[in-house]
Amino acid sequence: MTRNFLTTSDWTRDELEGLLDAALRFKRGEDTSQPLAGRSVALVFFNPSLRTRASMQVGVYELGGNAVVLEPGGTSWTLEHREGVVMDGDKTEHVAEFVRVLGRYCAAVGVRTFAALKNWEEERRDPVLNAFAKYSEVPIVNLESAMHHPCQASADMMTIREKLGEGKKRVLLTWAWHPKPLPMAVPNSFALAAAQMGHELTIAHPPGYELDDALVSEINERAFDAGAKVTVTNDVEEAFDGAQVVYAKSWGSRLFYGNPAEDVEERAPYRKQWIVDEEKMRRTDSGVFMHCLPVRRNCIVTDGVIDSPASVVIDQAENRLHVQKAVLAKLIGGKS
Ligand code: CP
């Protein structure tokens, strides 16, 4: 059976720990093997990217392989993913053919497909990513879908371990004000991975910005299995007390999904309060500041925090490279 990397929960905690070990070996230069020599990897981008695209292309190259970058609707045909539709509209090719053809050339397919932020019940099921996984005969790597960003979350876990050492840490995931609603993939995957790794997780957000109910249940189950607990709070000040990691991210409300203007109005009162600033960071236990990037300065986080020694965002972005090399080496190269 093809092994994919769609969410971190596809993999056991031991496998994730092994992934971080392998990523650290790549980072330290202890592993210079090229398990992709003579192989190609397709990277399919429906949406813009800096970190994911650059780090995947560089990572494939450093593993000895060749990256084939495709942008449906731009450098490749427009793609349909729904089942049984009469394709008489603006979509030229179906994922069913697209991904199987790519599989004849490439050893794996990475795909970035953001939430359209239109239909919550549909998008929470990750339809495009799952269509890729359904039809592919080679491993699929999720490069950020509607609901998950496992490569980011794995780099985040690597960064926490690198900066603070092994073992349980007090980790805060805090919503932050942003001028428009954003997808939930990053907070979903960060919370899930933090729970899998046994960190004490606090999730802070204003009322109405709850994460998906089924996902929150899974996060609680994973935390329980790992001997940790999850706290959810609407108190943006107390949430920072004693945190060793502060992870900021904005996301849209399910209550206004498909209605961005209403979400923008709803969040307006949170603008001054829901920002990571120096005062809140003083409440932490010498906490490090994390964000997946790109970040809007002085909306999500003040210049004073992101430019301080507490900020690890550039190392976090670097770790995308190492952790994705470990994912590819495992999926294609058969390395543990
Ligand atoms: N964090 C992240 O995925 O960055 P990009 O959107 O630039 O790839």
XYZ file of N, CA, C and O and ligand atoms in Angstrom, residues 48-53 112 114 144 149 152 292-294 320, ligand 1:
68
model
N 0.002 30.189 -4.068
C 1.357 30.736 -3.926
C 2.129 30.115 -2.758
O 1.533 29.572 -1.837
N 3.437 30.248 -2.816
C 4.304 29.725 -1.754
C 5.696 30.309 -1.905
O 6.169 30.513 -3.022
N 6.349 30.555 -0.792
C 7.791 30.823 -0.799
C 8.519 29.620 -0.194
O 9.257 28.901 -0.868
N 8.269 29.409 1.107
C 9.011 28.404 1.869
C 8.806 26.990 1.329
O 9.778 26.248 1.110
N 7.547 26.616 1.142
C 7.262 25.231 0.766
C 7.868 24.909 -0.593
O 8.511 23.876 -0.776
N 7.647 25.814 -1.524
C 8.140 25.566 -2.880
C 9.668 25.532 -2.921
O 10.279 24.595 -3.442
N -0.080 21.293 -2.995
C -0.576 22.410 -2.168
C -1.938 22.829 -2.695
O -2.064 23.201 -3.873
N -5.007 25.031 -0.983
C -5.620 25.755 0.144
C -7.138 25.586 0.158
O -7.761 25.332 -0.883
N 0.286 21.549 2.184
C -0.747 22.391 2.812
C -2.037 22.267 2.021
O -2.129 22.700 0.872
N -1.324 20.956 7.397
C -0.012 21.345 6.870
C 1.038 20.542 7.658
O 1.778 21.081 8.484
N 4.799 21.625 7.746
C 5.017 22.763 8.648
C 5.024 22.294 10.101
O 5.920 22.644 10.877
N 4.561 30.391 11.306
C 4.921 29.621 10.105
C 5.436 30.507 8.981
O 6.097 30.013 8.068
N 5.106 31.801 8.999
C 5.410 32.753 7.928
C 4.651 32.383 6.655
O 4.470 31.201 6.402
N 4.209 33.298 5.825
C 4.460 34.734 5.959
C 3.642 35.332 7.106
O 2.566 34.839 7.413
N 11.987 23.487 7.660
C 11.131 22.909 6.623
C 11.971 22.049 5.659
O 11.567 20.967 5.271
N 4.774 28.367 5.915
C 4.562 28.156 4.590
O 3.994 27.154 4.179
O 5.059 29.140 3.807
P 4.739 29.303 2.236
O 3.239 29.561 2.129
O 5.554 30.472 1.786
O 5.089 28.042 1.541
